[in-house]
XYZ file of N, CA and C in Angstrom:
708
model
N 98.050 115.939 47.278
C 97.193 116.549 48.298
C 97.431 115.842 49.631
N 97.589 116.629 50.692
C 97.821 116.058 52.008
C 96.557 115.365 52.510
N 96.727 114.197 53.141
C 95.579 113.447 53.629
C 94.844 114.245 54.706
N 93.506 114.266 54.605
C 92.718 115.003 55.587
C 92.670 114.244 56.910
N 92.879 114.958 57.985
C 92.772 114.391 59.328
C 91.657 115.142 60.039
N 90.697 114.424 60.587
C 89.568 115.064 61.252
C 90.017 115.785 62.515
N 89.177 116.718 62.982
C 89.508 117.469 64.200
C 89.636 116.534 65.405
N 88.747 115.573 65.505
C 88.813 114.649 66.634
C 90.074 113.781 66.570
N 90.450 113.376 65.367
C 91.681 112.607 65.215
C 92.897 113.456 65.556
N 92.865 114.735 65.189
C 93.958 115.636 65.555
C 94.102 115.730 67.067
N 92.981 115.760 67.777
C 93.046 115.837 69.238
C 93.680 114.570 69.811
N 93.359 113.417 69.228
C 93.991 112.170 69.670
C 95.498 112.219 69.427
N 95.864 112.753 68.271
C 97.281 112.862 67.936
C 97.981 113.807 68.904
N 97.298 114.906 69.259
C 97.921 115.867 70.161
C 98.151 115.281 71.554
N 97.214 114.477 72.037
C 97.408 113.840 73.349
C 98.670 112.986 73.333
N 98.903 112.276 72.225
C 100.109 111.452 72.098
C 101.369 112.308 72.123
N 101.272 113.514 71.570
C 102.416 114.420 71.530
C 102.693 115.009 72.906
N 101.642 115.393 73.609
C 101.808 116.109 74.875
C 102.262 115.220 76.020
N 101.780 113.966 76.051
C 102.007 113.121 77.217
C 102.396 111.703 76.810
N 103.245 111.070 77.626
C 103.487 109.646 77.449
C 102.318 108.885 78.084
N 101.997 107.723 77.510
C 100.875 106.923 77.988
C 101.301 105.462 78.143
N 100.627 104.746 79.046
C 100.920 103.325 79.176
C 100.113 102.534 78.150
N 100.209 101.210 78.201
C 99.564 100.383 77.183
C 98.043 100.462 77.229
N 97.493 100.973 78.326
C 96.044 101.123 78.454
C 95.562 102.536 78.166
N 96.484 103.407 77.745
C 96.108 104.772 77.401
C 96.055 105.729 78.576
N 96.552 105.311 79.734
C 96.586 106.219 80.884
C 97.822 107.108 80.804
N 97.660 108.379 81.170
C 98.749 109.349 81.085
C 99.818 109.043 82.120
N 101.083 109.230 81.710
C 102.189 109.012 82.627
C 102.958 110.296 82.919
N 103.623 110.844 81.892
C 104.462 112.021 82.106
C 104.285 113.009 80.960
N 104.689 114.267 81.200
C 104.767 115.248 80.125
C 105.850 114.783 79.155
N 105.551 114.797 77.889
C 106.409 114.181 76.876
C 107.516 115.135 76.413
N 108.490 115.373 77.277
C 109.610 116.227 76.892
C 110.612 115.419 76.065
N 111.201 116.038 75.032
C 112.129 115.292 74.173
C 113.300 114.658 74.908
N 113.754 115.297 76.000
C 114.899 114.745 76.726
C 114.501 113.691 77.753
N 113.202 113.410 77.857
C 112.744 112.316 78.698
C 112.578 112.625 80.167
N 112.747 113.887 80.600
C 112.649 114.196 82.033
C 111.385 114.985 82.369
N 110.303 114.680 81.682
C 109.057 115.397 81.921
C 108.459 115.121 83.287
N 107.772 116.108 83.820
C 107.079 115.954 85.101
C 105.860 115.052 84.929
N 105.269 114.595 86.044
C 104.059 113.780 85.930
C 102.973 114.496 85.120
N 102.250 113.725 84.334
C 101.172 114.275 83.511
C 100.044 114.798 84.399
N 99.176 115.639 83.861
C 98.016 116.071 84.641
C 97.133 114.882 85.014
N 96.329 115.075 86.028
C 95.440 113.993 86.457
C 94.338 113.736 85.429
N 93.950 114.781 84.714
C 92.826 114.652 83.782
C 93.048 115.562 82.586
N 92.815 115.013 81.401
C 92.874 115.796 80.158
C 91.537 115.661 79.445
N 91.003 116.800 78.979
C 89.759 116.822 78.210
C 89.998 117.697 76.988
N 89.942 117.080 75.818
C 90.130 117.823 74.577
C 88.834 117.840 73.801
N 88.262 119.029 73.614
C 86.961 119.135 72.951
C 87.115 119.632 71.525
N 86.411 118.993 70.607
C 86.307 119.463 69.227
C 84.835 119.444 68.840
N 84.524 120.052 67.711
C 83.136 120.039 67.242
C 82.712 118.669 66.730
N 83.661 117.737 66.654
C 83.359 116.372 66.223
C 83.323 115.401 67.401
N 83.425 115.942 68.614
C 83.419 115.095 69.800
C 84.613 115.382 70.688
N 84.657 114.754 71.833
C 85.689 115.025 72.836
C 86.572 113.799 73.068
N 87.791 114.076 73.526
C 88.751 113.052 73.915
C 89.089 113.287 75.387
N 89.094 112.258 76.191
C 89.505 112.443 77.583
C 90.441 111.321 78.008
N 91.394 111.701 78.861
C 92.407 110.774 79.345
C 92.644 111.031 80.835
N 93.154 110.015 81.537
C 93.352 110.092 82.975
C 94.777 109.672 83.322
N 95.319 110.272 84.369
C 96.638 109.846 84.827
C 96.540 108.447 85.430
N 97.549 107.653 85.166
C 97.598 106.325 85.763
C 97.587 106.462 87.291
N 97.013 105.531 87.967
C 96.896 105.506 89.430
C 95.809 106.424 89.971
N 95.071 107.140 89.094
C 93.911 107.891 89.582
C 92.865 106.854 90.023
N 92.305 107.004 91.217
C 91.376 105.978 91.728
C 90.213 105.708 90.775
N 89.782 104.461 90.747
C 88.714 104.059 89.831
C 87.434 104.853 90.031
N 87.098 105.170 91.279
C 85.854 105.903 91.519
C 85.934 107.325 90.971
N 87.126 107.940 91.023
C 87.309 109.284 90.468
C 87.221 109.221 88.940
N 87.851 108.221 88.347
C 87.783 108.041 86.893
C 86.331 107.860 86.461
N 85.588 107.059 87.175
C 84.192 106.805 86.814
C 83.359 108.085 86.863
N 83.575 108.907 87.887
C 82.834 110.165 87.999
C 83.185 111.112 86.854
N 84.485 111.195 86.537
C 84.919 112.076 85.449
C 84.366 111.598 84.109
N 84.371 110.294 83.894
C 83.837 109.744 82.642
C 82.360 110.077 82.482
N 81.618 110.020 83.564
C 80.184 110.302 83.500
C 79.928 111.740 83.049
N 80.713 112.677 83.594
C 80.549 114.080 83.204
C 81.070 114.305 81.780
N 82.206 113.689 81.453
C 82.815 113.883 80.137
C 81.933 113.356 79.015
N 81.085 112.365 79.325
C 80.230 111.768 78.301
C 79.002 112.626 77.996
N 78.742 113.651 78.801
C 77.588 114.513 78.548
C 77.791 115.277 77.234
N 76.728 115.431 76.445
C 76.864 116.149 75.167
C 77.349 117.579 75.376
N 78.207 118.031 74.474
C 78.701 119.413 74.498
C 78.108 120.145 73.302
N 77.815 121.440 73.451
C 77.282 122.186 72.319
C 78.287 122.241 71.166
N 77.787 122.161 69.939
C 78.641 122.426 68.785
C 79.106 123.879 68.900
N 80.313 124.157 68.464
C 80.916 125.502 68.574
C 81.254 125.884 70.013
N 81.394 124.898 70.885
C 81.833 125.187 72.259
C 83.351 125.249 72.257
N 83.894 126.336 71.719
C 85.323 126.417 71.449
C 86.048 127.388 72.365
N 85.525 127.594 73.552
C 86.193 128.501 74.485
C 86.593 127.778 75.768
N 85.636 127.467 76.608
C 85.907 126.792 77.879
C 84.870 125.683 78.051
N 85.280 124.462 78.411
C 84.308 123.376 78.579
C 83.193 123.760 79.544
N 81.963 123.526 79.123
C 80.806 123.886 79.944
C 80.820 123.171 81.289
N 81.360 121.928 81.290
C 81.344 121.131 82.513
C 82.634 121.243 83.311
N 83.363 122.325 83.110
C 84.638 122.522 83.811
C 84.469 122.429 85.326
N 83.469 123.109 85.884
C 83.317 123.150 87.340
C 83.047 121.758 87.909
N 82.294 120.946 87.170
C 82.032 119.579 87.633
C 83.328 118.769 87.671
N 84.132 118.898 86.634
C 85.425 118.202 86.614
C 86.268 118.601 87.820
N 86.339 119.900 88.066
C 87.218 120.397 89.120
C 86.703 120.042 90.511
N 85.379 119.992 90.679
C 84.830 119.569 91.971
C 85.205 118.113 92.262
N 85.118 117.278 91.227
C 85.467 115.856 91.390
C 86.949 115.713 91.736
N 87.801 116.417 91.002
C 89.248 116.305 91.221
C 89.661 116.931 92.549
N 89.005 118.008 92.942
C 89.322 118.654 94.218
C 88.968 117.721 95.388
N 87.930 116.928 95.229
C 87.560 115.984 96.297
C 88.586 114.859 96.428
N 89.343 114.626 95.349
C 90.393 113.605 95.374
C 91.682 114.149 95.978
N 92.080 115.349 95.532
C 93.306 116.000 96.023
C 93.273 117.457 95.600
N 93.964 118.345 96.343
C 93.964 119.761 95.968
C 94.440 119.961 94.535
N 93.769 120.859 93.833
C 94.138 121.161 92.451
C 95.369 122.068 92.445
N 96.390 121.665 91.700
C 97.629 122.432 91.620
C 97.628 123.395 90.435
N 97.055 122.964 89.328
C 97.141 123.771 88.107
C 96.012 123.400 87.157
N 95.462 124.429 86.498
C 94.449 124.228 85.462
C 94.919 124.919 84.193
N 94.829 124.226 83.080
C 95.223 124.784 81.778
C 94.020 124.740 80.844
N 93.734 125.863 80.190
C 92.684 125.905 79.170
C 93.190 126.759 78.013
N 93.035 126.264 76.799
C 93.447 127.077 75.665
C 93.139 126.420 74.333
N 93.280 127.199 73.257
C 92.964 126.705 71.915
C 94.076 125.825 71.342
N 93.665 124.855 70.540
C 94.594 124.002 69.796
C 94.375 124.264 68.309
N 95.470 124.443 67.576
C 95.384 124.855 66.176
C 96.051 123.853 65.238
N 95.541 123.799 64.026
C 96.226 123.125 62.924
C 96.657 124.178 61.910
N 97.632 123.808 61.088
C 98.148 124.733 60.081
C 97.359 124.603 58.783
N 97.235 125.692 58.045
C 96.544 125.612 56.748
C 97.364 124.793 55.752
N 96.732 124.394 54.676
C 97.422 123.601 53.663
C 98.616 124.357 53.086
N 98.424 125.638 52.781
C 99.511 126.427 52.189
C 100.169 127.298 53.253
N 101.482 127.208 53.347
C 102.278 128.047 54.246
C 103.347 128.729 53.409
N 103.397 130.047 53.467
C 104.393 130.789 52.693
C 105.765 130.644 53.350
N 106.759 130.138 52.624
C 108.095 129.957 53.218
C 108.755 131.307 53.516
N 109.175 131.558 54.744
C 109.895 132.804 55.051
C 111.335 132.723 54.554
N 111.959 133.872 54.411
C 113.329 133.907 53.875
C 114.375 134.308 54.906
N 113.943 134.657 56.113
C 114.880 135.203 57.099
C 115.165 134.223 58.237
N 115.015 132.922 57.980
C 115.148 131.909 59.026
C 116.308 130.973 58.711
N 117.059 130.591 59.761
C 118.170 129.648 59.599
C 117.942 128.448 60.505
N 118.591 127.366 60.167
C 118.528 126.147 60.979
C 119.610 126.221 62.050
N 119.260 125.932 63.283
C 120.260 125.906 64.345
C 121.154 124.678 64.166
N 122.455 124.864 64.275
C 123.417 123.777 64.085
C 124.602 123.975 65.019
N 125.496 123.007 65.019
C 126.712 123.122 65.829
C 127.537 124.337 65.410
N 127.436 124.693 64.136
C 128.244 125.804 63.620
C 127.768 127.162 64.126
N 126.465 127.316 64.360
C 125.971 128.640 64.769
C 125.364 128.660 66.170
N 125.503 127.557 66.930
C 124.897 127.497 68.253
C 125.461 128.570 69.190
N 126.661 129.072 68.906
C 127.240 130.130 69.722
C 126.489 131.447 69.648
N 125.569 131.572 68.679
C 124.771 132.790 68.565
C 123.560 132.784 69.509
N 123.401 131.688 70.253
C 122.396 131.667 71.321
C 122.993 132.394 72.525
N 122.536 133.588 72.768
C 123.111 134.429 73.822
C 122.017 134.922 74.767
N 122.444 135.529 75.850
C 121.491 136.107 76.800
C 120.527 135.064 77.331
N 119.218 135.361 77.238
C 118.195 134.446 77.757
C 118.163 133.121 77.013
N 118.756 133.066 75.827
C 118.763 131.836 75.033
C 120.040 131.018 75.216
N 120.971 131.497 76.015
C 122.315 130.907 76.072
C 122.316 129.420 76.415
N 121.414 128.992 77.273
C 121.436 127.602 77.728
C 120.606 126.664 76.854
N 120.000 127.183 75.788
C 119.129 126.351 74.961
C 119.886 125.470 73.980
N 121.179 125.682 73.851
C 121.965 124.862 72.941
C 121.927 123.391 73.296
N 121.682 123.074 74.572
C 121.631 121.675 75.004
C 120.438 120.939 74.406
N 119.447 121.691 73.882
C 118.253 121.080 73.299
C 118.454 120.698 71.841
N 119.590 121.057 71.278
C 119.795 120.971 69.830
C 119.429 119.610 69.262
N 119.888 118.534 69.850
C 119.664 117.200 69.291
C 118.269 116.665 69.550
N 117.628 117.119 70.626
C 116.343 116.537 71.007
C 115.133 117.316 70.514
N 115.326 118.550 70.044
C 114.195 119.412 69.689
C 114.124 119.721 68.200
N 114.741 118.908 67.366
C 114.694 119.136 65.927
C 113.259 118.964 65.406
N 112.874 119.790 64.411
C 113.639 120.892 63.832
C 113.735 122.090 64.783
N 114.888 122.781 64.710
C 115.208 123.899 65.602
C 115.641 125.054 64.711
N 114.832 126.117 64.669
C 115.052 127.212 63.726
C 115.199 128.540 64.460
N 115.851 129.494 63.815
C 116.126 130.776 64.473
C 116.169 131.911 63.474
N 115.970 133.110 64.000
C 116.187 134.358 63.252
C 117.341 135.076 63.925
N 118.284 135.504 63.111
C 119.492 136.159 63.620
C 119.440 137.657 63.344
N 119.746 138.423 64.358
C 119.887 139.877 64.204
C 120.893 140.347 65.243
N 121.685 141.354 64.888
C 122.692 141.893 65.818
C 123.619 140.794 66.341
N 124.004 139.897 65.446
C 124.961 138.822 65.755
C 124.493 137.884 66.863
N 123.184 137.703 66.975
C 122.647 136.749 67.936
C 121.296 136.227 67.452
N 120.884 135.105 68.001
C 119.568 134.570 67.687
C 118.540 135.289 68.551
N 117.575 135.909 67.896
C 116.618 136.736 68.632
C 115.228 136.100 68.705
N 114.981 135.108 67.857
C 113.707 134.393 67.894
C 113.965 132.948 67.511
N 113.392 132.010 68.260
C 113.617 130.594 67.984
C 112.298 129.833 68.010
N 112.236 128.761 67.250
C 111.103 127.847 67.293
C 111.647 126.439 67.153
N 111.206 125.553 68.037
C 111.672 124.182 67.993
C 110.540 123.254 68.420
N 110.752 121.961 68.248
C 109.756 120.960 68.628
C 109.909 120.652 70.111
N 108.966 121.147 70.909
C 109.053 120.941 72.359
C 108.360 119.663 72.813
N 107.490 119.107 71.980
C 106.871 117.803 72.206
C 106.831 117.115 70.847
N 107.111 115.813 70.803
C 107.061 115.128 69.523
C 106.729 113.657 69.696
N 106.070 113.130 68.668
C 105.732 111.714 68.622
C 106.033 111.216 67.210
N 105.681 109.979 66.950
C 105.927 109.422 65.618
C 105.000 110.021 64.571
N 103.951 110.741 65.021
C 102.990 111.306 64.064
C 102.972 112.824 64.009
N 103.420 113.495 65.070
C 103.266 114.953 65.108
C 104.317 115.597 66.002
N 104.487 116.926 65.800
C 105.347 117.755 66.647
C 104.526 118.946 67.126
N 104.840 119.418 68.330
C 104.205 120.616 68.892
C 105.244 121.726 68.966
N 104.852 122.925 68.538
C 105.775 124.053 68.468
C 106.005 124.709 69.821
N 107.250 125.171 70.025
C 107.590 126.047 71.133
C 108.342 127.231 70.561
N 107.848 128.440 70.764
C 108.456 129.630 70.156
C 108.779 130.665 71.224
N 109.952 131.294 71.104
C 110.385 132.336 72.041
C 111.080 133.444 71.257
N 110.841 134.683 71.671
C 111.510 135.843 71.070
C 112.045 136.721 72.187
N 113.287 137.168 72.043
C 113.872 138.049 73.058
C 113.053 139.323 73.203
N 112.999 139.833 74.439
C 112.147 140.973 74.748
C 112.319 142.177 73.839
N 113.550 142.504 73.517
C 113.781 143.695 72.702
C 113.481 143.531 71.231
N 113.059 142.343 70.810
C 112.858 142.070 69.382
C 111.436 141.612 69.061
N 110.532 141.837 69.984
C 109.147 141.450 69.751
C 108.415 142.507 68.914
N 107.245 142.113 68.431
C 106.397 142.984 67.602
C 107.059 143.342 66.267
N 107.908 142.469 65.774
C 108.538 142.669 64.474
C 108.154 141.569 63.483
N 107.239 140.694 63.874
C 106.803 139.628 62.996
C 107.709 138.416 62.984
N 108.699 138.391 63.878
C 109.651 137.279 63.870
C 108.986 135.954 64.255
N 108.140 135.980 65.269
C 107.502 134.737 65.713
C 106.668 134.131 64.588
N 105.976 134.977 63.845
C 105.161 134.483 62.731
C 106.025 133.801 61.686
N 107.130 134.432 61.325
C 108.025 133.851 60.314
C 108.616 132.534 60.776
N 109.054 132.511 62.009
C 109.795 131.331 62.458
C 108.874 130.134 62.707
N 107.646 130.380 63.137
C 106.700 129.278 63.303
C 106.323 128.705 61.938
N 106.180 129.577 60.939
C 105.890 129.093 59.585
C 107.019 128.203 59.072
N 108.255 128.624 59.276
C 109.406 127.829 58.836
C 109.464 126.496 59.568
N 109.178 126.532 60.865
C 109.170 125.298 61.653
C 108.121 124.319 61.134
N 106.920 124.821 60.855
C 105.850 123.946 60.374
C 106.227 123.276 59.050
N 106.852 124.026 58.163
C 107.299 123.454 56.889
C 108.365 122.385 57.121
N 109.256 122.626 58.077
C 110.305 121.654 58.376
C 109.713 120.372 58.970
N 108.671 120.514 59.800
C 108.009 119.345 60.376
C 107.305 118.543 59.284
N 106.636 119.243 58.376
C 105.982 118.543 57.272
C 106.992 117.810 56.389
N 108.186 118.371 56.265
C 109.226 117.709 55.478
C 109.648 116.387 56.112
N 109.397 116.234 57.416
C 109.674 114.981 58.119
C 108.481 114.022 58.056
N 107.448 114.424 57.318
C 106.210 113.646 57.209
C 105.515 113.520 58.563
N 105.567 114.617 59.329
C 104.871 114.703 60.606
C 103.861 115.855 60.546
N 102.906 115.852 61.460
C 101.887 116.896 61.531
C 102.355 117.997 62.478
N 102.450 119.253 62.006
C 102.801 120.344 62.925
C 101.569 120.816 63.695
N 101.700 120.971 65.004
C 100.595 121.419 65.847
C 101.033 122.622 66.675
N 100.069 123.465 67.003
C 100.353 124.683 67.759
C 99.216 124.872 68.753
N 99.553 125.074 70.012
C 98.522 125.332 71.017
C 99.038 126.343 72.021
N 98.117 126.956 72.732
C 98.485 127.974 73.712
C 97.373 128.071 74.748
N 97.493 129.008 75.675
C 96.445 129.207 76.676
C 95.614 130.432 76.298
N 94.406 130.505 76.852
C 93.571 131.676 76.583
C 94.173 132.939 77.179
N 95.083 132.803 78.138
C 95.727 133.978 78.736
C 96.826 134.551 77.840
N 97.338 133.762 76.921
C 98.480 134.187 76.105
C 97.993 134.856 74.826
N 97.692 136.137 74.927
C 97.145 136.886 73.798
C 98.169 136.998 72.666
N 99.440 137.167 73.017
C 100.484 137.293 71.992
C 100.580 136.026 71.153
N 100.524 134.871 71.802
C 100.604 133.603 71.085
C 99.389 133.397 70.190
N 98.228 133.796 70.660
C 97.029 133.729 69.823
C 97.149 134.650 68.614
N 97.848 135.787 68.801
C 98.080 136.699 67.686
C 98.943 136.071 66.603
N 99.959 135.297 67.014
C 100.789 134.573 66.054
C 99.925 133.607 65.253
N 99.068 132.880 65.945
C 98.181 131.931 65.265
C 97.276 132.637 64.265
N 96.754 133.776 64.641
C 95.862 134.528 63.757
C 96.594 135.013 62.516
N 97.804 135.547 62.702
C 98.560 136.063 61.551
C 98.981 134.949 60.597
N 99.171 133.750 61.124
C 99.541 132.619 60.284
C 98.340 131.967 59.621
N 97.144 132.392 60.007
C 95.942 131.781 59.458
C 95.699 130.379 59.986
N 96.176 130.099 61.222
C 95.948 128.790 61.803
C 94.454 128.598 62.083
N 94.036 127.349 62.069
C 92.623 127.015 62.243
C 92.446 126.302 63.579
N 91.623 126.862 64.441
C 91.375 126.211 65.719
C 90.540 124.952 65.508
N 91.058 123.810 65.941
C 90.306 122.569 65.803
C 89.744 122.081 67.125
N 90.152 122.709 68.238
C 89.643 122.254 69.523
C 90.127 123.091 70.681
N 89.776 122.647 71.871
C 90.172 123.292 73.119
C 90.820 122.235 74.022
N 91.995 122.551 74.532
C 92.679 121.695 75.510
C 92.309 122.163 76.912
N 91.980 121.209 77.759
C 91.698 121.517 79.169
C 92.304 120.393 79.992
N 93.222 120.737 80.902
C 93.737 119.691 81.772
C 94.007 120.210 83.178
N 93.886 119.295 84.108
C 93.956 119.642 85.531
C 94.989 118.751 86.209
N 95.883 119.384 86.953
C 96.922 118.663 87.691
C 96.610 118.701 89.186
């Protein structure tokens, strides 16, 4: 039986996957496998029904951190699984520090214990990397850094891919893409399932998250029976 990880612990694990941190836990950069990630958001707030996790970008002024901590420590309703109630307070504080460039809000999911292995998925390798064509043509450079890297082949090309776009020693985060002409065929569902099984084979935790605006990605999560364990909210 796989060891149970609490929702709050999963959120801590996800922060490690998404961003690099210094020895004091301050965010540094987006954790891209090739090491060239952009600066991390100024503030991250991950809410679960078991409590919240919050992190700050390094060099954020102490007075701004103190104000954000005060708001973040306020109790949140159980089942507050859509948008943080105190979002406007966070953004007012950050806007007073510097103009807000980007806000991200969306669900974070864990995979169920049982995942049905799909049969139509292949592992990307040096031997078949030439089947990355069209919009996927330049993704071959990710081969070594984004393992596991899986694909579905149709019409002599890879039409749907899933790979580890963020990874740490404990978990991987999924990134899935399907060519425009091959959507709505269930490919994303199959390939994410195969990816999750491959991540578990590495003794890592597979994680999946998206934004509330991405209805298609939420549909993949629903069809896979993923379980929402929290909400990611971060401001750059």
